[in-house]
Amino acid sequence: MDAPRLAFLALGLAAAPTAAQPVVISGQSPESPASSVISADEPGGSFVYDDQRAGETLVPPRKASAERIRFWGGSESSLEDDTNTLGFRVSVYDLDQNTGSLSLITQRRISRGFAAPTDTNQTMGDMDAKMFSYEFDLGEAIGLDGQNEYVVSVSAITFVPPRDSRESWTWATASGDGIIHLDLFDGQGLAPATKVANGLAVELIGQMEAPECLADVNQDGSLTPTDFTAWINAYTTGDPRADQNSDGAITPSDFTAWVLNYNAGC
């Protein structure tokens, strides 16, 4: 390895974290520009303030443990702060790939104040309403199987029910497979909805197993010098892929381990 790369590596090691940091397990951030939204602007049935919800199918690439959730949205009828939202209900379902049925894994409620609302300085929808991001701990971590399909549903708990010019919640959309799960009626179930939006802007965050070929840090399926640059980036950001000796911590010894893994091949 050339001298400039080694010098850069030495600088990175000096400021490196000592433990693996959470990563995005699965999901996607909002489309840009966020012109497409899913707006729940009228109740469809027996409205109980938090029965309108949308869900996105997420597939972890490998076995993972979800610790946090991040999602985007707001109130399209309020161009200022999202003052009608009290909190959120988040549900995670296992999606049976043969029957399409949903089995509830966990459901959590959280007040808006603990969901760390952040003004994204972006707008969404036809009314150019403010878009907020929300993120909070799921409490007890949720174990997820790699390549399994899960539906993550988000609904808002509001002060007053939706009526003309006021909705319960507006979900920001994202790129996806064109299928979301939607319930704008009574909150008793989620059904696949096509051609409504490409996807829902939601991410699961936590810990994920390392890929089988540890030295292939950029996960492009081959070992090349670009994996060295990818390892440096992973090391300096606390990405679990930098943990090349699989001891649960990111330390300078992982550089030696990466070299050994690289030379061993995959």
Coordinates of C-alpha atoms in Angstrom, one line a residue:
M1 CA 0.0 0.0 0.0
D2 CA 1.3 3.4 -0.9
A3 CA 2.5 6.0 1.7
P4 CA -0.4 8.5 1.3
R5 CA -3.0 5.8 2.0
L6 CA -1.1 4.6 5.0
A7 CA -0.8 8.2 6.3
F8 CA -4.5 8.7 5.8
L9 CA -5.2 5.5 7.6
A10 CA -3.1 6.5 10.6
L11 CA -5.1 9.7 10.9
G12 CA -8.3 7.8 10.8
L13 CA -7.2 5.3 13.4
A14 CA -6.4 8.1 15.8
A15 CA -9.9 9.4 15.9
A16 CA -11.8 6.1 15.3
P17 CA -14.7 5.0 17.5
T18 CA -14.3 2.0 19.7
A19 CA -17.6 0.3 19.2
A20 CA -19.8 -0.4 16.2
Q21 CA -22.4 2.2 15.5
P22 CA -26.0 1.5 14.4
V23 CA -26.7 1.3 10.7
V24 CA -29.8 1.6 8.5
I25 CA -30.9 -2.0 8.3
S26 CA -33.6 -1.4 5.7
G27 CA -35.7 1.4 4.3
Q28 CA -35.4 4.6 2.4
S29 CA -35.5 8.4 2.9
P30 CA -38.0 10.6 1.1
E31 CA -38.0 11.2 -2.7
S32 CA -36.5 14.5 -3.8
P33 CA -38.4 16.6 -4.5
A34 CA -41.0 15.3 -2.2
S35 CA -43.9 16.1 -4.5
S36 CA -45.7 12.8 -3.7
V37 CA -47.4 12.2 -0.4
I38 CA -50.0 10.0 1.2
S39 CA -52.6 12.3 2.8
A40 CA -55.2 11.0 5.2
D41 CA -57.5 14.0 4.9
E42 CA -60.9 12.4 5.9
P43 CA -62.0 9.6 8.2
G44 CA -63.5 6.6 6.4
G45 CA -65.3 5.0 9.3
S46 CA -65.2 4.8 13.1
F47 CA -62.4 7.3 13.7
V48 CA -60.4 7.0 16.9
Y49 CA -57.8 9.6 16.2
D50 CA -55.0 7.2 15.3
D51 CA -56.6 4.6 13.0
Q52 CA -55.3 5.8 9.7
R53 CA -51.9 4.3 8.8
A54 CA -49.6 3.3 6.1
G55 CA -46.9 0.6 6.0
E56 CA -43.9 -0.2 3.9
T57 CA -42.4 -3.6 3.2
L58 CA -38.7 -3.8 4.4
V59 CA -36.3 -6.6 3.7
P60 CA -33.1 -6.8 5.8
P61 CA -30.2 -8.1 3.7
R62 CA -28.9 -10.1 6.6
K63 CA -29.9 -11.1 10.1
A64 CA -30.4 -7.9 12.1
S65 CA -31.6 -6.3 15.4
A66 CA -33.8 -3.2 15.0
E67 CA -33.3 -0.7 17.7
R68 CA -34.7 2.6 16.3
I69 CA -37.1 3.8 13.6
R70 CA -36.9 6.9 11.5
F71 CA -39.7 8.2 9.3
W72 CA -40.8 11.4 7.5
G73 CA -44.1 13.3 7.2
G74 CA -46.2 16.0 8.8
S75 CA -49.5 17.8 8.2
E76 CA -50.1 19.0 4.7
S77 CA -52.9 21.2 5.9
S78 CA -50.6 23.0 8.3
L79 CA -47.8 24.9 6.6
E80 CA -46.1 25.6 9.9
D81 CA -45.4 23.2 12.8
D82 CA -47.2 19.9 13.0
T83 CA -49.3 21.0 15.9
N84 CA -52.1 18.5 15.5
T85 CA -49.9 15.4 16.2
L86 CA -49.7 14.1 19.8
G87 CA -47.7 11.0 19.1
F88 CA -47.3 7.9 17.0
R89 CA -48.2 4.2 16.8
V90 CA -45.6 2.0 15.1
S91 CA -46.3 -1.6 14.3
V92 CA -44.0 -4.2 12.8
Y93 CA -45.4 -7.3 11.1
D94 CA -44.0 -10.4 9.7
L95 CA -45.2 -10.8 6.1
D96 CA -45.8 -14.4 5.0
Q97 CA -44.3 -14.6 1.5
N98 CA -46.6 -17.4 0.5
T99 CA -50.0 -16.2 1.7
G100 CA -49.4 -12.4 2.1
S101 CA -50.8 -12.5 5.6
L102 CA -49.5 -10.2 8.4
S103 CA -48.5 -11.4 11.8
L104 CA -47.9 -8.6 14.4
I105 CA -44.5 -8.8 16.0
T106 CA -44.6 -5.6 18.1
Q107 CA -46.5 -2.4 18.5
R108 CA -45.2 0.7 20.2
R109 CA -46.7 4.1 21.1
I110 CA -44.6 7.1 21.6
S111 CA -45.4 10.8 22.3
R112 CA -44.3 13.3 19.7
G113 CA -41.9 15.0 22.1
F114 CA -39.9 11.8 22.5
A115 CA -39.8 11.2 18.7
A116 CA -37.3 13.9 18.2
P117 CA -39.2 15.9 15.5
T118 CA -36.7 17.7 13.2
D119 CA -37.6 20.2 10.6
T120 CA -35.9 18.9 7.4
N121 CA -36.0 22.3 5.7
Q122 CA -37.8 20.5 2.9
T123 CA -41.4 20.7 1.8
M124 CA -43.8 18.0 0.6
G125 CA -47.0 17.7 -1.4
D126 CA -49.0 20.1 -3.5
M127 CA -49.2 22.6 -0.7
D128 CA -45.5 22.7 0.0
A129 CA -46.1 21.9 3.6
K130 CA -43.1 21.5 6.0
M131 CA -41.6 18.0 6.1
F132 CA -40.5 16.7 9.5
S133 CA -38.4 13.6 10.3
Y134 CA -39.1 11.6 13.5
E135 CA -36.8 9.1 15.2
F136 CA -37.1 7.2 18.4
D137 CA -36.0 4.0 20.2
L138 CA -38.2 1.0 19.8
G139 CA -37.4 0.0 23.4
E140 CA -36.6 -3.7 23.3
A141 CA -34.7 -4.5 20.2
I142 CA -36.5 -6.5 17.5
G143 CA -34.8 -9.5 16.0
L144 CA -35.1 -9.7 12.2
D145 CA -34.2 -12.5 9.8
G146 CA -32.2 -11.7 6.7
Q147 CA -34.1 -11.7 3.4
N148 CA -37.4 -11.9 5.2
E149 CA -40.2 -9.4 4.5
Y150 CA -41.6 -7.2 7.2
V151 CA -44.2 -4.5 7.0
V152 CA -43.5 -1.4 9.2
S153 CA -46.6 0.6 9.8
V154 CA -46.8 4.2 11.1
S155 CA -49.9 6.2 12.2
A156 CA -50.2 9.5 14.0
I157 CA -52.2 10.1 17.2
T158 CA -53.8 13.5 16.9
F159 CA -55.6 16.1 18.9
V160 CA -58.7 16.2 16.7
P161 CA -60.0 14.0 13.9
P162 CA -59.5 14.9 10.3
R163 CA -62.0 17.1 8.6
D164 CA -62.1 19.3 5.6
S165 CA -58.7 21.0 5.2
R166 CA -57.2 19.1 8.2
E167 CA -55.7 15.6 8.0
S168 CA -54.5 13.2 10.7
W169 CA -51.1 12.7 9.1
T170 CA -49.3 13.0 5.8
W171 CA -46.7 10.4 5.0
A172 CA -43.8 11.3 2.9
T173 CA -43.1 8.9 0.1
A174 CA -39.9 7.3 -1.2
S175 CA -38.7 5.1 -4.0
G176 CA -39.8 1.5 -3.7
D177 CA -41.5 -1.4 -5.5
G178 CA -44.8 0.5 -6.0
I179 CA -46.6 -1.4 -3.3
I180 CA -47.5 0.0 0.1
H181 CA -49.9 -1.3 2.8
L182 CA -52.7 1.1 3.6
D183 CA -55.6 1.5 6.0
L184 CA -57.4 4.8 6.0
F185 CA -60.7 3.4 7.3
D186 CA -60.8 1.9 10.7
G187 CA -57.2 0.9 11.7
Q188 CA -58.2 -2.8 11.9
G189 CA -56.0 -4.1 9.1
L190 CA -53.5 -3.3 6.4
A191 CA -54.0 -4.2 2.8
P192 CA -51.6 -3.9 -0.2
A193 CA -52.2 -0.9 -2.3
T194 CA -50.6 -0.5 -5.7
K195 CA -50.2 2.6 -7.8
V196 CA -50.8 4.8 -4.8
A197 CA -47.1 5.6 -4.2
N198 CA -43.7 4.1 -5.0
G199 CA -43.0 3.5 -1.3
L200 CA -43.1 5.0 2.2
A201 CA -40.2 7.0 3.7
V202 CA -39.2 4.9 6.7
E203 CA -36.0 3.3 8.0
L204 CA -35.2 0.7 10.6
I205 CA -31.9 1.3 12.4
G206 CA -29.8 -1.0 14.5
Q207 CA -27.2 -3.8 14.3
M208 CA -26.7 -6.1 11.3
E209 CA -24.6 -9.2 10.8
A210 CA -21.5 -8.8 8.7
P211 CA -21.6 -10.2 5.2
E212 CA -20.1 -13.6 4.6
C213 CA -17.1 -12.1 2.7
L214 CA -15.8 -9.7 5.3
A215 CA -13.1 -8.1 3.2
D216 CA -15.7 -7.2 0.5
V217 CA -16.5 -4.0 2.5
N218 CA -18.4 -2.3 -0.3
Q219 CA -20.4 -5.4 -1.0
D220 CA -20.1 -5.4 -4.7
G221 CA -19.4 -9.1 -4.9
S222 CA -15.6 -8.9 -5.6
L223 CA -12.4 -8.0 -3.8
T224 CA -10.7 -5.0 -5.3
P225 CA -8.5 -2.1 -4.0
T226 CA -11.7 -0.1 -3.7
D227 CA -12.6 -2.2 -0.6
F228 CA -9.7 -0.6 1.2
T229 CA -11.2 2.8 0.7
A230 CA -14.5 1.4 1.7
W231 CA -13.0 0.0 4.9
I232 CA -11.4 3.3 5.8
N233 CA -14.8 5.0 5.4
A234 CA -16.5 2.3 7.5
Y235 CA -13.8 2.6 10.2
T236 CA -14.1 6.4 10.5
T237 CA -17.9 6.4 10.6
G238 CA -18.3 3.4 12.9
D239 CA -19.9 1.2 10.3
P240 CA -20.0 -2.5 11.5
R241 CA -18.4 -3.6 8.3
A242 CA -15.1 -2.2 9.7
D243 CA -15.2 -4.9 12.4
Q244 CA -13.0 -7.3 10.4
N245 CA -12.1 -9.6 13.4
S246 CA -15.8 -9.8 14.5
D247 CA -15.1 -9.0 18.1
G248 CA -17.9 -6.5 18.4
A249 CA -15.7 -3.5 18.5
I250 CA -13.9 -1.3 15.9
T251 CA -10.2 -0.9 16.8
P252 CA -6.9 -0.6 14.9
S253 CA -6.6 -4.4 15.0
D254 CA -9.4 -4.5 12.4
F255 CA -7.0 -3.1 9.8
T256 CA -4.7 -6.1 10.2
A257 CA -7.7 -8.4 10.2
W258 CA -8.9 -6.7 6.9
V259 CA -5.6 -7.4 5.3
L260 CA -5.7 -11.0 6.3
N261 CA -9.3 -11.4 5.1
Y262 CA -8.4 -9.7 1.8
N263 CA -5.4 -11.9 1.2
A264 CA -7.4 -15.0 2.1
G265 CA -10.0 -14.1 -0.6
C266 CA -13.6 -15.2 -0.7

